Short mmCIF file of C-alpha atoms in Angstrom, two decimals:
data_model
loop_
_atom_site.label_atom_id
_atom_site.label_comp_id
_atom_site.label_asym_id
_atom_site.label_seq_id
_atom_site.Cartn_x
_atom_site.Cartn_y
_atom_site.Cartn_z
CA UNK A 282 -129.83 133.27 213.23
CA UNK A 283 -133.27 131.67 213.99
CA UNK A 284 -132.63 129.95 216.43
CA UNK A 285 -133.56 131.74 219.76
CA UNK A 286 -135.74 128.76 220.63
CA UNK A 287 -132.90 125.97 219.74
CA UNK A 288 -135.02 124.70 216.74
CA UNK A 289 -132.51 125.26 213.76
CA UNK A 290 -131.25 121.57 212.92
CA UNK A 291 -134.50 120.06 214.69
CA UNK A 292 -137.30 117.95 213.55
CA UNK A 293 -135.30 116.22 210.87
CA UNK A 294 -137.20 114.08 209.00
CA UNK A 295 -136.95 111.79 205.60
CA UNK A 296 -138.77 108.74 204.03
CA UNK A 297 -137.88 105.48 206.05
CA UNK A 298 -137.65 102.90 203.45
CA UNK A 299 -137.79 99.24 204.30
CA UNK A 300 -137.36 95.63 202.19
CA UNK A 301 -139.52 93.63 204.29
CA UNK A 302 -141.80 89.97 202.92
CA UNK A 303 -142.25 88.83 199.63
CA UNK A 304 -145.35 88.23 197.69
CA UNK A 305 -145.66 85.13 195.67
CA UNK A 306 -147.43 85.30 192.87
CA UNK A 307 -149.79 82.91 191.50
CA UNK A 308 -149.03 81.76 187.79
CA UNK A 309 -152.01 83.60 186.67
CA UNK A 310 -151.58 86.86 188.37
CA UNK A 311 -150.56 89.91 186.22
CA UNK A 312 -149.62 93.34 188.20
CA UNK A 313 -147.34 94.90 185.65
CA UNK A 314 -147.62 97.95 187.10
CA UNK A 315 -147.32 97.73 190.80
CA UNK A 316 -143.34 97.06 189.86
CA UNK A 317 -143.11 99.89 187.95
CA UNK A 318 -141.63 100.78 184.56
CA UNK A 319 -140.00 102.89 183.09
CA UNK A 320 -140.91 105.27 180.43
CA UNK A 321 -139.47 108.57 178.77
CA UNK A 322 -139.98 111.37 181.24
CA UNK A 323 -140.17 108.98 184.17
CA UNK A 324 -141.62 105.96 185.90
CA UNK A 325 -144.85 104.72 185.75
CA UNK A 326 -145.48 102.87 189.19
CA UNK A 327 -148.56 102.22 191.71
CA UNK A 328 -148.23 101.98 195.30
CA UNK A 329 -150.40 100.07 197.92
CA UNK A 330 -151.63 101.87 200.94
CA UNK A 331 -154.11 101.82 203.65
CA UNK A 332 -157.50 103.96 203.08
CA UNK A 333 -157.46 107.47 205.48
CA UNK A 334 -160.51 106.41 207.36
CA UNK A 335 -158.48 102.98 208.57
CA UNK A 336 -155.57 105.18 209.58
CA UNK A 337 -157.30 107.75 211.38
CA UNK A 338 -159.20 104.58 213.33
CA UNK A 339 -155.91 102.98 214.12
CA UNK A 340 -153.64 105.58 214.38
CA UNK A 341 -151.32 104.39 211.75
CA UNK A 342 -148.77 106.54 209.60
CA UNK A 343 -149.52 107.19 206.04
CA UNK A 344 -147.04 104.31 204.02
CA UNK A 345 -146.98 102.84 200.75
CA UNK A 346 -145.87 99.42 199.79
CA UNK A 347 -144.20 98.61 195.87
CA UNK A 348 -143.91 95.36 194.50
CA UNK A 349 -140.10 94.93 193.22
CA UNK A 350 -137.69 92.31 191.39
CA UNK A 351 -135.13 90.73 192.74
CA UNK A 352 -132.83 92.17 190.15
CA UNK A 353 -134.16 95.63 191.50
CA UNK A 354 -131.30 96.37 193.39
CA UNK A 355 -133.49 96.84 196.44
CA UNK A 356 -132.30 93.65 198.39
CA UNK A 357 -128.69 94.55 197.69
CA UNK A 358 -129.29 97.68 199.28
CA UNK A 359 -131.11 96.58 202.12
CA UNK A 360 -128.85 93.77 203.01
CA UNK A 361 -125.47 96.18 202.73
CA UNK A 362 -127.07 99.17 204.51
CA UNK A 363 -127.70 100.59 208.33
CA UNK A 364 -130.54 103.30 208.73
CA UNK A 365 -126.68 105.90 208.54
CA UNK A 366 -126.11 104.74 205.29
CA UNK A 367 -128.61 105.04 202.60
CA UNK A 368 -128.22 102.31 199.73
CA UNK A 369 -129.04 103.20 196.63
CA UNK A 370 -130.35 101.20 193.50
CA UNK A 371 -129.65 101.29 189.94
CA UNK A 372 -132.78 103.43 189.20
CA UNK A 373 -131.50 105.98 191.64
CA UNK A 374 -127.95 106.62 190.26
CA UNK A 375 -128.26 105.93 186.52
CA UNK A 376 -128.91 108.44 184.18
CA UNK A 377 -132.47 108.00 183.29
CA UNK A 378 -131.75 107.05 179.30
CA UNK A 379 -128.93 104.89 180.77
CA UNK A 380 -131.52 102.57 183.16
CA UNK A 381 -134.18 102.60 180.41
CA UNK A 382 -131.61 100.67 178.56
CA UNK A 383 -130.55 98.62 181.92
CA UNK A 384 -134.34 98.09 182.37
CA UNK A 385 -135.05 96.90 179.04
CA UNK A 386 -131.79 94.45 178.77
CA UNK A 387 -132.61 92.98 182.18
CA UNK A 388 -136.56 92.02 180.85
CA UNK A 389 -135.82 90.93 177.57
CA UNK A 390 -132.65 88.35 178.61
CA UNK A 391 -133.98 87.40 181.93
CA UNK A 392 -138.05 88.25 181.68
CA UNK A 393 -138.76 85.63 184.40
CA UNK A 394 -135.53 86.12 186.46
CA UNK A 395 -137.05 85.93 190.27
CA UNK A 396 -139.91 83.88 189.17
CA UNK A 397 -142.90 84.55 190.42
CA UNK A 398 -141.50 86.34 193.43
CA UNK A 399 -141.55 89.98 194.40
CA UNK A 400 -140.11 92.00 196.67
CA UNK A 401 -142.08 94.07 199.18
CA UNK A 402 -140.31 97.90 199.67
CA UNK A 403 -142.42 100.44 202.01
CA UNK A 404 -141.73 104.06 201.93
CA UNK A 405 -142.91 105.72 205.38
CA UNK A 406 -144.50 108.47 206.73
CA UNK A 407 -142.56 109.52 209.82
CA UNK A 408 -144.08 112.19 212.96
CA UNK A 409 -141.79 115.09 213.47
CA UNK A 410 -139.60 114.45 216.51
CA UNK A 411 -137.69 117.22 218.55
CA UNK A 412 -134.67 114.81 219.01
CA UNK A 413 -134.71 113.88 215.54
CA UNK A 414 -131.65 116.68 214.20
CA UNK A 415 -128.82 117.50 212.09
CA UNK A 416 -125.87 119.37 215.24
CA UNK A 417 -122.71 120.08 215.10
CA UNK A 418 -120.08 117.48 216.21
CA UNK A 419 -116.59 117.37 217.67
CA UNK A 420 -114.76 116.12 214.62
CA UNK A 421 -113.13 119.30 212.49
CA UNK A 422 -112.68 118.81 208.73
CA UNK A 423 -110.00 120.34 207.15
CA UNK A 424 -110.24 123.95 207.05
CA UNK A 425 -110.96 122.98 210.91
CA UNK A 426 -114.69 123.76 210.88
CA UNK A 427 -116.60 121.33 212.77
CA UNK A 428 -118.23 118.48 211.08
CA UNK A 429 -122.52 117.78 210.66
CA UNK A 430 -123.85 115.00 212.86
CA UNK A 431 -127.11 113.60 211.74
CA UNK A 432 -128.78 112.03 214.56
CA UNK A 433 -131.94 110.88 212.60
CA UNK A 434 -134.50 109.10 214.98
CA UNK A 435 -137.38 106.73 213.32
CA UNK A 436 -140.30 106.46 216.21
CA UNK A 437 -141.78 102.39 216.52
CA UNK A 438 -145.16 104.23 215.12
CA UNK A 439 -143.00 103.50 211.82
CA UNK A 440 -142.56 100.14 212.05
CA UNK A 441 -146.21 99.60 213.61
CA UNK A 442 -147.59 101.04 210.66
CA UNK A 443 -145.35 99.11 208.28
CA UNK A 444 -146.83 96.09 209.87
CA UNK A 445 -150.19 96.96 209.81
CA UNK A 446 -149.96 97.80 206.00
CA UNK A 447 -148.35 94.07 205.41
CA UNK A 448 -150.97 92.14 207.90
CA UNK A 449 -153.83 93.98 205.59
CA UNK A 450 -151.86 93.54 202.22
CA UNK A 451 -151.32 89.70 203.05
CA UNK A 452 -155.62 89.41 203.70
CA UNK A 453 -156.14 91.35 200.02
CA UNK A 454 -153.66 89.43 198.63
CA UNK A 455 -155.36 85.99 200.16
CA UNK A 456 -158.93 86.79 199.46
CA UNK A 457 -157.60 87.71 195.74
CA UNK A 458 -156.45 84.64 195.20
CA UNK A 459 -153.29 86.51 193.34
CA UNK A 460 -150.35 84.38 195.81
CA UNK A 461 -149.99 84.74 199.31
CA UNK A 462 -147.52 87.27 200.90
CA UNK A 463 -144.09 85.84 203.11
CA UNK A 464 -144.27 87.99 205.73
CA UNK A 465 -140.81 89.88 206.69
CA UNK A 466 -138.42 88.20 209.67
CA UNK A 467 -137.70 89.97 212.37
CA UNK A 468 -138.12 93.98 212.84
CA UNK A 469 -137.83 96.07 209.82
CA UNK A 470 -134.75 97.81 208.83
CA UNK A 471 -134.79 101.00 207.59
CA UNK A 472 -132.63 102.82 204.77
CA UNK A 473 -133.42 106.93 203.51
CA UNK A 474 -134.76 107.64 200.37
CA UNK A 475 -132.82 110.58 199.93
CA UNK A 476 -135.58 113.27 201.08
CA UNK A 477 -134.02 115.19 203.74
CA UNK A 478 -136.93 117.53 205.08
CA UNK A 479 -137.21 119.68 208.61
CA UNK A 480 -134.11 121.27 211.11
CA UNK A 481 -136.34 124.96 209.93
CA UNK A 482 -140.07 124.08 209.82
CA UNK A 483 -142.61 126.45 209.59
CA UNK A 484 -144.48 128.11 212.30
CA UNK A 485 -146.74 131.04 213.06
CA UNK A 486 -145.02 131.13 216.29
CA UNK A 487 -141.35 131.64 216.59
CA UNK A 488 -141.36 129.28 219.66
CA UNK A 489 -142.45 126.41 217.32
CA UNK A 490 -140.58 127.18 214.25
CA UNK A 491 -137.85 128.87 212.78
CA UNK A 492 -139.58 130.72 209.52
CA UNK A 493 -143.22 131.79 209.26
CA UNK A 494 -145.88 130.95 206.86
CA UNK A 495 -143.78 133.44 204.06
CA UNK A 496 -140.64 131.65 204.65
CA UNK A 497 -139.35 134.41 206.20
CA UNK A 498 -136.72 133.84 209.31
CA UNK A 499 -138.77 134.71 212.69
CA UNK A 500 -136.58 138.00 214.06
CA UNK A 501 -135.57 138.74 210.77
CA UNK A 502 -136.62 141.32 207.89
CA UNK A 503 -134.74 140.16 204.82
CA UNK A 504 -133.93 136.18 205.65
CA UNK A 505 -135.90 134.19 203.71
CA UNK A 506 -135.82 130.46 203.29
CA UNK A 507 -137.27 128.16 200.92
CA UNK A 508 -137.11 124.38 200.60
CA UNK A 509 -137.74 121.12 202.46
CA UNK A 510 -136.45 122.64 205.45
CA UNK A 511 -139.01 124.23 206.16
CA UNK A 512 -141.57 121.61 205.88
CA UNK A 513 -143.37 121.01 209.57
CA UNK A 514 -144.18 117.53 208.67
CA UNK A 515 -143.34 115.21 205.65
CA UNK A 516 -146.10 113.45 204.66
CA UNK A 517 -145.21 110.02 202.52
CA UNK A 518 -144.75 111.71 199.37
CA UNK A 519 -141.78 112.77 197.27
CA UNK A 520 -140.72 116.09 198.19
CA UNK A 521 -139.76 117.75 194.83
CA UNK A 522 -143.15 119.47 193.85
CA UNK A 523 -143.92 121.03 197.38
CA UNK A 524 -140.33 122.66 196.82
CA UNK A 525 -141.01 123.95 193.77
CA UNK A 526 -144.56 125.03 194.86
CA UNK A 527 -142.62 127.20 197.89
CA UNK A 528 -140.09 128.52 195.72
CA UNK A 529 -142.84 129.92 193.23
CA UNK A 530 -144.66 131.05 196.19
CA UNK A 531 -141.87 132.54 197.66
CA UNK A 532 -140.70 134.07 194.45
CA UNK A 533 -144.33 135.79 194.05
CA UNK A 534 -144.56 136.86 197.71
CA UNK A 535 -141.55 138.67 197.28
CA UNK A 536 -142.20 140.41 193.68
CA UNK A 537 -145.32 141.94 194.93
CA UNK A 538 -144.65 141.76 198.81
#
C-alpha cells in the first residue's frame, strides 16, 4: 500500500548522538544548567549550538552540544555501544520520580564526583537519505514472518558538523576564560536517541512521498497516517510535540473534512 514508488521504509532518519571531548572547567566557572537538572514535570537543560546565519554560510547541520557528568551514564553508553545498538542512560529508563531520587543521591554524596570535568554529548541533525531504510530481511521469526532490517545510514555532513560545533565551542570556551575544551580522539561514534522518524514522509507528489500534506496515503481514500513517519526531514529536535501537533491536526482534518 503506498508504495508504488518504493518509498515505504525509506528515508529513515533519528538523532545521531555522540560522546565526543571534554570541557574542563575552571574553578570559578558555574554552568549549572548546561548539565541539566531535574525537576517535577521534567528536565531543565540548555544546549549549545551554532547561530543559523553560520550554518547556512558553512553548510553545517543544525546540532546541539550538552555538558554532562561522568556519573551521567553517557560514557558507559558510548563506550558499550555501536551506531545498531542504542545505549541508554539512567535518565532514559528510570521512572522519572525514581531518577529524581537517583539524581539527588548522586549530588548530595558525591557533589564533586568528576571534578571539574564534563562530558561533551551532541545530538544531530541528519539530511534525509534514500538508502537510509527500515526492509525486510531473510531471517523469519517464529510465526515465520520475515524479520525488520534497519539499515540506518549517518552521512560525514554529521560528523563535519559535529566538528565544526566543537572547533567553535573550544574558541567561546577559550576567550571565556571558563576552562578549555579536550577535543574528542579520533572520529565520532554515534548511538540513537530513540527518535525513529521517516520510511513514509510527506509529499505533495506521490513520486516523493508516501502520504500527502493531510496524512492521507497517496492512491488511497480512507488510509491515513499520522506520526514521525511521516516527517520529510527531522530537524534536531525531540520529536514528541510535532506528533502530537499531526495527530490533532489529523484528528480535526478528519472531523470536519
Amino acid at each position: 500500500l503506498g508504495n508504488d514508488h518504493d518509498l515505504v521504509g525509506r528515508y529513515f532518519m533519528d538523532h545521531p548522538r555522540t560522546v565526543f571531548g571534554h570541557l574542563r572547567l575552571d574553578s570559578k566557572a558555574r554552568l549549572p544548567f548546561l548539565g541539566g537538572r531535574p525537576v517535577p514535570d521534567g528536565k531543565l537543560q540548555l544546549g549549545i549550538g551554532l547561530p543559523p546565519a553560520v550554518r547556512r554560510a558553512e553548510g553545517l547541520l543544525h546540532h546541539y552540544a550538552t555538558l554532562e557528568s561522568e556519573f551521567s551514564g553517557y560514557a558507559a553508553a558510548a563506550s558499550q555501544t555501536s551506531v545498531k545498538t542504542p545505549g541508554l542512560t539512567p535518565k532514559e529508563v528510570m521512572p522519572h520520580s525514581l531518577y529524581r531520587l537517583y539524581w539527588a543521591a548522586r549530588r548530595a554524596l558525591h557533589p564533586r564526583a568528576d571534578g571539574r570535568a564534563r562530558l561533551i554529548v551532541y545530538f544531530c541533525e541528519q539530511r534525509p537519505d534514500r538508502e537510509s531504510r527500515v526492509a525486510l530481511s531473510d531471517l523469519r521469526d517464529a510465526l515465520g514472518q520475515r524479520r525488520a532490517e534497519l539499515r540506518w545510514r549517518i552521512g560525514p555532513e554529521v560528523s563535519r558538523s559535529v566538528l565544526a560545533l566543537q572547533d567553535r565551542l573550544a574558541r567561546a570556551v577559550g576567550a571565556a576564560g571558563i576552562g578549555e575544551v579536550e577535543p574528542g580522539e579520533g572520529e565520532p561514534r554515534y548511538t540513537d536517541a530513540s527518535h525513529h522518524m521517516g520510511t513514509t514522509r510527506m509529499s505533495r507528489d506521490s513520486r516523493t512521498g508516501v502520504v500527502n500534506p493531510d496524512c492521507r496515503v497517496h492512491g488511497l481514500l480512507n488510509l491515513y497516517l499520522a506520526g514521525s513517519s511521516v516527517f520529510p526531514t527531522a530537524g534536531h529536535a525531540n520529536p514528541t510535540p510535532t506528533i502530537i501537533a499531526l495527530a490533532l491536526r489529523l484528528a480535526a482534518h478528519l472531523r470536519h473534512g
